[in-house]
PDB file of C-alpha atoms in Angstrom:
ATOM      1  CA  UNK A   9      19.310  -1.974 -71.912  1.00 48.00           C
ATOM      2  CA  UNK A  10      19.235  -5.802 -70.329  1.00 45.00           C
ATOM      3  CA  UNK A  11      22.621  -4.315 -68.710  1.00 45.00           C
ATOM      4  CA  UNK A  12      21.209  -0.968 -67.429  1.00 47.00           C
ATOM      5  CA  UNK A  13      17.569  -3.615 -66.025  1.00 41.00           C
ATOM      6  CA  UNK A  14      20.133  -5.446 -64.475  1.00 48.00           C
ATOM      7  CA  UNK A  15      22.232  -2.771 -62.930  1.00 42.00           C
ATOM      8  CA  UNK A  16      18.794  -0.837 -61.316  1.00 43.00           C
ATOM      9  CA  UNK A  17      17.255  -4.701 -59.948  1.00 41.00           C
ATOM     10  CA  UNK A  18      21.043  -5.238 -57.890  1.00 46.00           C
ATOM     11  CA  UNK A  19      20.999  -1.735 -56.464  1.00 42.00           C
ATOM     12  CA  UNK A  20      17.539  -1.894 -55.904  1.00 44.00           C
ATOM     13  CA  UNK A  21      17.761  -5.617 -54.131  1.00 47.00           C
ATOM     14  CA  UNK A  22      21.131  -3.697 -51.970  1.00 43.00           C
ATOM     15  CA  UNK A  23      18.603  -0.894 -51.275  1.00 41.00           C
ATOM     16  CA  UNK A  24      15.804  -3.248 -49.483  1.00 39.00           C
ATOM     17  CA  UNK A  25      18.515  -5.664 -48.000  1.00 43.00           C
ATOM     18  CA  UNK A  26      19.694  -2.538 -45.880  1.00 41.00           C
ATOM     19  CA  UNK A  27      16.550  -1.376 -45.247  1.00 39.00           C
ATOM     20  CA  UNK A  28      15.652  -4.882 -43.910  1.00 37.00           C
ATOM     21  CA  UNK A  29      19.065  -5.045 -41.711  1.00 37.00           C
ATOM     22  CA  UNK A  30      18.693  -1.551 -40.553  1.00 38.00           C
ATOM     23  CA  UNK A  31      15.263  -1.924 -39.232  1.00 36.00           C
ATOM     24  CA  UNK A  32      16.261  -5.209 -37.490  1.00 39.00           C
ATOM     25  CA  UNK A  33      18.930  -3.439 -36.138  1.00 38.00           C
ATOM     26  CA  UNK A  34      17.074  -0.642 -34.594  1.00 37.00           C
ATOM     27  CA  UNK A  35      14.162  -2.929 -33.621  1.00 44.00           C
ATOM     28  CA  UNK A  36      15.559  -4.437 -30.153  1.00 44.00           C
ATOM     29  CA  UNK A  37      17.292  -0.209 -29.693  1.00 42.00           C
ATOM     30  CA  UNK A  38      13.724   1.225 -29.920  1.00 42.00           C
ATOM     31  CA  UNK A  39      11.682  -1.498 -28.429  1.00 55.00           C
ATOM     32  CA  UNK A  40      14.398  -0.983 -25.046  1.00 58.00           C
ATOM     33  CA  UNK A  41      13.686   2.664 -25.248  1.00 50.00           C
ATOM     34  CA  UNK A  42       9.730   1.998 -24.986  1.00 61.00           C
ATOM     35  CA  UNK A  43      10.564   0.004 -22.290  1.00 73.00           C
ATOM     36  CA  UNK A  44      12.766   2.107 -20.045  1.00 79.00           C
ATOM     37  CA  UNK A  45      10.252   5.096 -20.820  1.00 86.00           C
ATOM     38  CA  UNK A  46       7.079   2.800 -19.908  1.00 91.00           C
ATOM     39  CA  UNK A  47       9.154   1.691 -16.648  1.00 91.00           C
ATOM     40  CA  UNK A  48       9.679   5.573 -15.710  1.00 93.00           C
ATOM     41  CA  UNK A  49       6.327   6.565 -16.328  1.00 95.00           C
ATOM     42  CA  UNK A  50       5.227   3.849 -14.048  1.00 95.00           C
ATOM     43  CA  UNK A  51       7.523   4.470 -11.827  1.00 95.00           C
ATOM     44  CA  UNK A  52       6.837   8.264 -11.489  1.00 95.00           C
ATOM     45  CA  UNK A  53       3.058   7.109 -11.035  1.00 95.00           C
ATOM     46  CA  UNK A  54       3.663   4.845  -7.838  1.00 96.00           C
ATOM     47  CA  UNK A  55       5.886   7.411  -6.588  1.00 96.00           C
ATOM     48  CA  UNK A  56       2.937  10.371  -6.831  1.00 96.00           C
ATOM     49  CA  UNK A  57       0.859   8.271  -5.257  1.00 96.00           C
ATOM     50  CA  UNK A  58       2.638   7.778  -2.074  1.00 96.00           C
ATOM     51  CA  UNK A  59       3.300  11.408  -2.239  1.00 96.00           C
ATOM     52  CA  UNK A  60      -0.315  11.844  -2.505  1.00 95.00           C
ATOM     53  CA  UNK A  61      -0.772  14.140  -5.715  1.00 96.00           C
ATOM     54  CA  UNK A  62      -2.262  10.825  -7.308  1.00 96.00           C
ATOM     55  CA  UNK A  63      -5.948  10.395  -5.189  1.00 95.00           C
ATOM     56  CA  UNK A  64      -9.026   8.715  -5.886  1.00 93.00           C
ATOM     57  CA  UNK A  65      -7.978   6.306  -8.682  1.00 95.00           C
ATOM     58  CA  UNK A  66     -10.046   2.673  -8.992  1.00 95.00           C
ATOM     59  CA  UNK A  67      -7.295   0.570 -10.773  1.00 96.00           C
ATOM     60  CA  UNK A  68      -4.223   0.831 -11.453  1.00 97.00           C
ATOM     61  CA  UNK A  69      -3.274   1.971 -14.852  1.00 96.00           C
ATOM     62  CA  UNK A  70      -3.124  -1.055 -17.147  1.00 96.00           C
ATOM     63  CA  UNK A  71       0.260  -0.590 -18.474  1.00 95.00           C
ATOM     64  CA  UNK A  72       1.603  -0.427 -14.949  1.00 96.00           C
ATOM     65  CA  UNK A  73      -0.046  -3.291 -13.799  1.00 96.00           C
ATOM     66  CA  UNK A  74       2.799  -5.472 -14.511  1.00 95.00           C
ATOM     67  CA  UNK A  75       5.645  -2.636 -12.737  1.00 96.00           C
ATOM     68  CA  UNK A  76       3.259  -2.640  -9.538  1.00 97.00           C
ATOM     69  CA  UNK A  77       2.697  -6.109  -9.267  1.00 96.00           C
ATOM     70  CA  UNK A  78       6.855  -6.783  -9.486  1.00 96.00           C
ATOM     71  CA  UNK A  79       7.083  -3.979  -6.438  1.00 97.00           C
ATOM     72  CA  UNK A  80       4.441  -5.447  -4.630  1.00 97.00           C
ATOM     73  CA  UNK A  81       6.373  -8.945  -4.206  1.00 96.00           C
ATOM     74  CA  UNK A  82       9.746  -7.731  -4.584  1.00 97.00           C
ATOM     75  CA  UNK A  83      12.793  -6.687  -1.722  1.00 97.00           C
ATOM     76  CA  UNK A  84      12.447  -3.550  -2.268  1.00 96.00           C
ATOM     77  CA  UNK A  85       8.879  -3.357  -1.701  1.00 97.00           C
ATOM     78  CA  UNK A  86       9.992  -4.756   1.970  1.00 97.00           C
ATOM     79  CA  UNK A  87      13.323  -2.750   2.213  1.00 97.00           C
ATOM     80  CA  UNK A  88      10.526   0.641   2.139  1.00 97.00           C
ATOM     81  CA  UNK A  89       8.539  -1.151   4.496  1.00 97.00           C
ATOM     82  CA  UNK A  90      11.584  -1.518   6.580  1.00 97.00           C
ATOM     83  CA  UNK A  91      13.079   1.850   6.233  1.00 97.00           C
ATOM     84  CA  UNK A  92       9.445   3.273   7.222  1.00 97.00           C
ATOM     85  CA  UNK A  93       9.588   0.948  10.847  1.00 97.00           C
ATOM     86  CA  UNK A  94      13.252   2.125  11.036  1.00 97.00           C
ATOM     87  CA  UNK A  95      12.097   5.907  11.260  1.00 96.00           C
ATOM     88  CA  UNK A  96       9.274   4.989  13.694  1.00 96.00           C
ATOM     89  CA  UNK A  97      11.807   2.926  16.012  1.00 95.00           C
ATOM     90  CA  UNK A  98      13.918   6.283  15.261  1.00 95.00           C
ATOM     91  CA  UNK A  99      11.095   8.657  16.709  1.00 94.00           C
ATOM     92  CA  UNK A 100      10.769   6.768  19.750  1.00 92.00           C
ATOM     93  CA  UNK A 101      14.299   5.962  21.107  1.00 90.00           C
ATOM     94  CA  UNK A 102      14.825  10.034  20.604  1.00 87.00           C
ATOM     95  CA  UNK A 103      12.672  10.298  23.278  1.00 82.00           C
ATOM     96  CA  UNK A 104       9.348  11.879  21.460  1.00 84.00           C
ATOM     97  CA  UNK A 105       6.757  10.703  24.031  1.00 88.00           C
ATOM     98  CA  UNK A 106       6.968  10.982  27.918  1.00 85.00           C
ATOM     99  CA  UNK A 107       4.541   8.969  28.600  1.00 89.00           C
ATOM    100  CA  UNK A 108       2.411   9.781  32.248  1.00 90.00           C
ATOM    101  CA  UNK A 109       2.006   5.910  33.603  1.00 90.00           C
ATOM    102  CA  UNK A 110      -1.974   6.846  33.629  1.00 95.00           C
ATOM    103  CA  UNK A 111      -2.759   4.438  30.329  1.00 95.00           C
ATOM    104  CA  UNK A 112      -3.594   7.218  28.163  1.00 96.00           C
ATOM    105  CA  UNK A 113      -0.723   7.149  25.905  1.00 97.00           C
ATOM    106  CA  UNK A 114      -1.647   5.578  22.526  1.00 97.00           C
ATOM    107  CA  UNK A 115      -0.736   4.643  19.052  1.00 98.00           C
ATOM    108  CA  UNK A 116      -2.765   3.698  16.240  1.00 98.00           C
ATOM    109  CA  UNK A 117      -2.306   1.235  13.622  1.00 98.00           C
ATOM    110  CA  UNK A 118      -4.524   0.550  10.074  1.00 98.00           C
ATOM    111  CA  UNK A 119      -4.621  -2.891   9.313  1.00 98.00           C
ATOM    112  CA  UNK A 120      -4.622  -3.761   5.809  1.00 98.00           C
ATOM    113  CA  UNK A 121      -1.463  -3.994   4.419  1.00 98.00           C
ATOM    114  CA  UNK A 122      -0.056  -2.436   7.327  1.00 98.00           C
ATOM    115  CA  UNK A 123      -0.048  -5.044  10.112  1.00 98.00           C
ATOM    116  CA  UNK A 124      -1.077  -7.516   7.609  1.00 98.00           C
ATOM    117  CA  UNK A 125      -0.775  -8.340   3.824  1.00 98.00           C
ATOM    118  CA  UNK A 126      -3.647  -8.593   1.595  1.00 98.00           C
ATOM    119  CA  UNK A 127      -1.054  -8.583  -1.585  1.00 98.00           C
ATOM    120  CA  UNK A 128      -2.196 -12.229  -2.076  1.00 98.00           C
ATOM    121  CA  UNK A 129      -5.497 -11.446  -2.906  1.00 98.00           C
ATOM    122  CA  UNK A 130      -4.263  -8.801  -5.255  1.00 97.00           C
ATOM    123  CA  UNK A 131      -1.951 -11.315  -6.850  1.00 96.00           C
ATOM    124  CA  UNK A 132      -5.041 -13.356  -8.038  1.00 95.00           C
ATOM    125  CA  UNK A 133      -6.888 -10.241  -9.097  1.00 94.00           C
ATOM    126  CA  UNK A 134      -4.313  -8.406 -11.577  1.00 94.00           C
ATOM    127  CA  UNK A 135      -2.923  -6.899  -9.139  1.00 96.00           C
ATOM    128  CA  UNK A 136      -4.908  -3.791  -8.953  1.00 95.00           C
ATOM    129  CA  UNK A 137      -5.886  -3.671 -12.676  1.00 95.00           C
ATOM    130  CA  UNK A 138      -9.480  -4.814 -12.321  1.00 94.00           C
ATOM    131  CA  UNK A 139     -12.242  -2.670 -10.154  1.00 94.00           C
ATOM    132  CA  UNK A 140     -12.109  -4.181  -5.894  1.00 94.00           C
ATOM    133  CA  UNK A 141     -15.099  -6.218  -5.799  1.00 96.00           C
ATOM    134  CA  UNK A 142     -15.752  -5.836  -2.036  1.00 96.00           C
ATOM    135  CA  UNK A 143     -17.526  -9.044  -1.669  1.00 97.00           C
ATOM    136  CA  UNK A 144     -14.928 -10.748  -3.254  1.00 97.00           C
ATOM    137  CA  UNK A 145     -12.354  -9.450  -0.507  1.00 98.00           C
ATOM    138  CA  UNK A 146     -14.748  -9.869   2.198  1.00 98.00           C
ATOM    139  CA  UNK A 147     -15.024 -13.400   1.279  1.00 98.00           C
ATOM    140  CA  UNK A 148     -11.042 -13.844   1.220  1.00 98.00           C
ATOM    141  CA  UNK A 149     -10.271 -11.519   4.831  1.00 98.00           C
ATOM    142  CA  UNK A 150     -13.213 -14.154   6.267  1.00 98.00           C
ATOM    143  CA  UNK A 151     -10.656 -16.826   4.963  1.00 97.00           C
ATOM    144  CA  UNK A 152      -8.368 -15.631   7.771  1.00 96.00           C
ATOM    145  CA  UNK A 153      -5.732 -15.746   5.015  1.00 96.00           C
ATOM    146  CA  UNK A 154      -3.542 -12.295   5.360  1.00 98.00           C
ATOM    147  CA  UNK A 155      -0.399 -12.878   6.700  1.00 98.00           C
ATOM    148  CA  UNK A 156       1.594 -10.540   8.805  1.00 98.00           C
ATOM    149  CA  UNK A 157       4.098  -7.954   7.900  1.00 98.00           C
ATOM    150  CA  UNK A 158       7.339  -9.036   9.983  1.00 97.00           C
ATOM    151  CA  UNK A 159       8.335  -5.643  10.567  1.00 96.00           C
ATOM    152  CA  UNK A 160       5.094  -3.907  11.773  1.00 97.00           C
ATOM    153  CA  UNK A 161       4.770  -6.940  13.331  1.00 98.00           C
ATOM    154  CA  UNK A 162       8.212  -6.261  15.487  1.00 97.00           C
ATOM    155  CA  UNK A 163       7.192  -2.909  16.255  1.00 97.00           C
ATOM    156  CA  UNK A 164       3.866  -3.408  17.188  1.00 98.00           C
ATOM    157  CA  UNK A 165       5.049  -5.596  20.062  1.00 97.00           C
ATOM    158  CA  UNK A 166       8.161  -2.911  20.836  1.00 96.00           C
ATOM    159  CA  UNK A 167       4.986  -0.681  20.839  1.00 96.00           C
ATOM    160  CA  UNK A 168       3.301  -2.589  23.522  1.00 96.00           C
ATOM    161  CA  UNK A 169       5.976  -3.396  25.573  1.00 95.00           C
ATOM    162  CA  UNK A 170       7.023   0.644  26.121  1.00 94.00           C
ATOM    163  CA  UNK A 171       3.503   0.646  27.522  1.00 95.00           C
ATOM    164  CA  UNK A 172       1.312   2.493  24.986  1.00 97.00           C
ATOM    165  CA  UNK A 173      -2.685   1.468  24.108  1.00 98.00           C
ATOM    166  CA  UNK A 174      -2.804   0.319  20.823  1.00 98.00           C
ATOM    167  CA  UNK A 175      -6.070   1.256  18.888  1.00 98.00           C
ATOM    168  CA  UNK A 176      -6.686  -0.888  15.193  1.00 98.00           C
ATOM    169  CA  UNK A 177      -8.709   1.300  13.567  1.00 98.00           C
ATOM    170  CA  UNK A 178      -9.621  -0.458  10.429  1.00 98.00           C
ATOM    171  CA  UNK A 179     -12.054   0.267   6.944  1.00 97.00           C
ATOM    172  CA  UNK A 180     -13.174  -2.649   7.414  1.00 98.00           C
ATOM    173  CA  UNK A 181     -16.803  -3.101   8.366  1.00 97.00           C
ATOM    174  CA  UNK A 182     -18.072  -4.561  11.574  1.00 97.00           C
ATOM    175  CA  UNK A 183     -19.599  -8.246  10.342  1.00 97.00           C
ATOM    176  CA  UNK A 184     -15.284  -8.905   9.832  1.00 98.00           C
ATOM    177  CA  UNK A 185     -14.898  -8.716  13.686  1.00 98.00           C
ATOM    178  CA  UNK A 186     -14.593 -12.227  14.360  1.00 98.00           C
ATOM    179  CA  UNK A 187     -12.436 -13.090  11.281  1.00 98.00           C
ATOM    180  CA  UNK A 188     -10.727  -9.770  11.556  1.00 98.00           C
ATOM    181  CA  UNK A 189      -9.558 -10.894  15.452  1.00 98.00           C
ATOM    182  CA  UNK A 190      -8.578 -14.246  14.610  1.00 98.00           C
ATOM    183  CA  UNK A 191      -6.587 -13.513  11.831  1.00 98.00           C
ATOM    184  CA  UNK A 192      -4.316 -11.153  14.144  1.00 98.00           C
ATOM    185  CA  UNK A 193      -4.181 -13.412  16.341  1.00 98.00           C
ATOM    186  CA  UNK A 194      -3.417 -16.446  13.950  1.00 98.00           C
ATOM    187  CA  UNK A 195      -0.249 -14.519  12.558  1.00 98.00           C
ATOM    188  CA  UNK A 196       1.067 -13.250  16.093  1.00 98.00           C
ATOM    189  CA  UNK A 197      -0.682 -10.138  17.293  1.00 98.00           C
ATOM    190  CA  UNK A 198      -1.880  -9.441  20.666  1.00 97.00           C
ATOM    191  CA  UNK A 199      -3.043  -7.476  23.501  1.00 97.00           C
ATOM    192  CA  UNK A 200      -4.299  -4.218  21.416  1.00 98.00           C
ATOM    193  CA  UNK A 201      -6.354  -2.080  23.418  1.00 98.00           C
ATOM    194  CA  UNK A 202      -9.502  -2.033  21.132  1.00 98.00           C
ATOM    195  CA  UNK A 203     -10.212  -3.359  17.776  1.00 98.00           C
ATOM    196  CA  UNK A 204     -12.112  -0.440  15.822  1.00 98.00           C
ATOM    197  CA  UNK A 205     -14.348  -1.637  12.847  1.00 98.00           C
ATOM    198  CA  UNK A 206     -16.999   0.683  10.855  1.00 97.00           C
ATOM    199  CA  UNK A 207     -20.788   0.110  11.964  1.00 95.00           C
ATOM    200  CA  UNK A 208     -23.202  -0.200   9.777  1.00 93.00           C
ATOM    201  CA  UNK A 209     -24.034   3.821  10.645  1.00 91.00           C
ATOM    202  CA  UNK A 210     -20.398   4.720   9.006  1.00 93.00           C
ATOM    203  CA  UNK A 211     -20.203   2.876   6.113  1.00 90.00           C
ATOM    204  CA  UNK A 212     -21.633   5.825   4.073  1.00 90.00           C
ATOM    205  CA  UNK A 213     -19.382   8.133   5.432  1.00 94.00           C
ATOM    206  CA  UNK A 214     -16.164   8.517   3.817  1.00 96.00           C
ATOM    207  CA  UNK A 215     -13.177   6.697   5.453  1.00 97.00           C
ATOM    208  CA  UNK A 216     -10.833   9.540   6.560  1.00 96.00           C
ATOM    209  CA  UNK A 217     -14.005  11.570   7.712  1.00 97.00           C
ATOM    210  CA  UNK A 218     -14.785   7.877   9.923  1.00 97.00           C
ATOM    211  CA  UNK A 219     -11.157   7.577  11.468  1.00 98.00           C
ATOM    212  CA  UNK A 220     -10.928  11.181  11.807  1.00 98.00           C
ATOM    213  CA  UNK A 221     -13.981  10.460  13.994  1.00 97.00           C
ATOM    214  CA  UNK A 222     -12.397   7.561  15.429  1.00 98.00           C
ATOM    215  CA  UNK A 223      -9.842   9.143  16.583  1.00 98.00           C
ATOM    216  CA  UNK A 224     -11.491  12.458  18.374  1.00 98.00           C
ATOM    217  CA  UNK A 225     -13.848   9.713  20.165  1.00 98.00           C
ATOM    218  CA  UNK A 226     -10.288   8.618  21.871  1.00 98.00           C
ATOM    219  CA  UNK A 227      -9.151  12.043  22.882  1.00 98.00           C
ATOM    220  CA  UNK A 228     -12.648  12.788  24.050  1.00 98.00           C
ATOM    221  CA  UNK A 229     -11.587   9.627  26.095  1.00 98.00           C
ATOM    222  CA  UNK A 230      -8.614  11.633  27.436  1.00 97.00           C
ATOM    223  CA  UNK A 231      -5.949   9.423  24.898  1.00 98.00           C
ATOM    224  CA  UNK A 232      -2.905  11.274  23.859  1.00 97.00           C
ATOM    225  CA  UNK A 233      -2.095   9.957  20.036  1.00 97.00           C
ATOM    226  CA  UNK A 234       1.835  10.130  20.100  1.00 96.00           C
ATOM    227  CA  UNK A 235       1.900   7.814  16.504  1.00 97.00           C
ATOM    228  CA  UNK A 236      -0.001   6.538  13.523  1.00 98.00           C
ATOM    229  CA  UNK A 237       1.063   3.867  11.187  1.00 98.00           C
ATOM    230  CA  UNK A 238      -0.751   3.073   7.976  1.00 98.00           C
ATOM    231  CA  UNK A 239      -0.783   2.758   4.128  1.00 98.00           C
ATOM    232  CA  UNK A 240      -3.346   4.849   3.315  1.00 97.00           C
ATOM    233  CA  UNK A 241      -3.562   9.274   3.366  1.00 97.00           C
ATOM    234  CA  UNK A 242      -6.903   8.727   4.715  1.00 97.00           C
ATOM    235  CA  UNK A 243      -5.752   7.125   8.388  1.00 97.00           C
ATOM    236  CA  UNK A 244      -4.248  10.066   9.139  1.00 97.00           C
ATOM    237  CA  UNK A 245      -5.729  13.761   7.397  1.00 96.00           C
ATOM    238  CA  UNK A 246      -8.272  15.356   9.624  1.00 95.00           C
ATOM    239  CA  UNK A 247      -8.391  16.200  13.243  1.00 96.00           C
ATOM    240  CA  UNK A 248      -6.806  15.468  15.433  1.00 96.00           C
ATOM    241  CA  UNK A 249      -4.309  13.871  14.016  1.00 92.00           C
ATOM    242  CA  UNK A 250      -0.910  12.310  15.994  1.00 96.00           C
ATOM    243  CA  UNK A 251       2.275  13.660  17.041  1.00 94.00           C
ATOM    244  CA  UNK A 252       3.752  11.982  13.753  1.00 96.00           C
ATOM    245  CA  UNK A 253       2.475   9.784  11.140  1.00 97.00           C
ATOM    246  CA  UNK A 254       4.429   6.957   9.346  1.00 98.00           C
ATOM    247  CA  UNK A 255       3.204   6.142   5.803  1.00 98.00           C
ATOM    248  CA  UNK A 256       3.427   2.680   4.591  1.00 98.00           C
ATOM    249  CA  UNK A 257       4.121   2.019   0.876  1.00 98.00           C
ATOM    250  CA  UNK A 258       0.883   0.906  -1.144  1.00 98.00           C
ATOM    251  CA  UNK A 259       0.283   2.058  -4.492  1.00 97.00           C
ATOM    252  CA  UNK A 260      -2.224  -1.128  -5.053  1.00 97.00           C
ATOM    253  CA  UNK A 261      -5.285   0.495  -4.015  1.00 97.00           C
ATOM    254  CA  UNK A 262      -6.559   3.915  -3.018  1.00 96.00           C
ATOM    255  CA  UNK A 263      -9.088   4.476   0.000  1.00 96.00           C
ATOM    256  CA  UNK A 264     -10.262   7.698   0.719  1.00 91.00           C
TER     257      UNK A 264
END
């Protein structure tokens, strides 16, 4: 019997002690398969939302906070930015726009993380994981804080130098003029045509319906749009739109 007790407590003891070594074995195996599937998932969100199928979201999911906010400051995050200028730089030296000498040629750039980068405030807000508080970012764009995106930055001036009107027309509300202005010029932006901000009559409306309008007060004006640039769907859906539209990468924020 005290052989047979003895016999059942080693076998049991060899039972638990693999057990023990194969769970400690799988653990790292199945922890790196929760993280490869989280990083896809994430992944596969950013990517819908530049395609668009992803609209109208306040935060970014939780669980991707961490994925977004590596994109946001990494070199690949600039190398999209970069490929994006590339195509627009691409568009033009193929001879797209023959433009009349009568200064009614124009192209339109968003500004907010498109000519410059409000990723800093982001950084010290989660990074899209907690609800905008508008007075918040007011308070930082009065800062004149954003710096400039080199490569919009580049084309903007290869922009102006072909000869066409550049039109800023910005979400952002009309009491940021001043700020607005200085920061541009502060990181290396000048001579745009006209600096359009949302009066106190538009901020109800939504913000593709106010560009939209925006935009068919300058062909009313007798502009031809040949380009848009900007990070969000809504600076370029509705009419009229532009010969071609270059998206910007941003899956930080959604404005519609």
């Amino acid at each position: 019997m005290g052989k047979n007790l003895g016999f059942l407590l080693a076998f049991t003891g060899l039972l638990i002690s693999s057990a023990v070594a194969d769970w400690n074995i799988l653990r790292p195996w199945k922890s790196s398969l929760v993280q490869e599937g989280l990083k896809n998932y994430c992944e596969s969100w950013r990517i819908n939302v530049e395609l668009n199928n992803i609209k109208g979201f306040d935060v970014v999911p939780q669980e991707c906070v961490e994925f977004v906010g590596k994109y946001m400051t990494s070199s690949q995050y600039k190398a999209d930015i970069e490929r994006a200028v590339e195509e627009s730089v691409l568009y033009l030296s193929k001879g797209c726009c023959s433009l009349k000498g009568d200064d009614k040629d124009a192209w339109i750039f968003d500004i907010d993380d498109t000519l410059v980068s409000i990723v800093p405030y982001y950084k010290k807000h989660h990074f899209g994981g907690e609800k905008l508080n508008v007075t918040s970012l007011e308070e930082w764009m009065r800062k004149n804080r954003a710096p400039a995106l080199r490569e919009t930055l580049r084309f903007f001036n290869d922009i102006r130098g072909r000869g066409f009107k550049i039109f800023l027309i910005s979400s952002r509300r009309e009491c940021l003029r001043s700020s607005t202005a200085d920061n541009l010029i502060k990181v290396g932006y000048h001579g745009w045509t006209r600096l359009i901000l949302r009066k106190e009559a538009d901020e109800l409306m939504e913000v593709q319906k106010y560009k939209a309008k925006a935009r068919q007060g300058l062909v009313k004006e007798g502009y031809r749009i040949w380009g848009i640039v900007g990070d969000q769907w809504s600076s370029f859906e509705g009419t009229p739109s532009a010969k071609r539209t270059f998206k910007l990468p941003n899956p930080l924020y959604y404005v519609s």
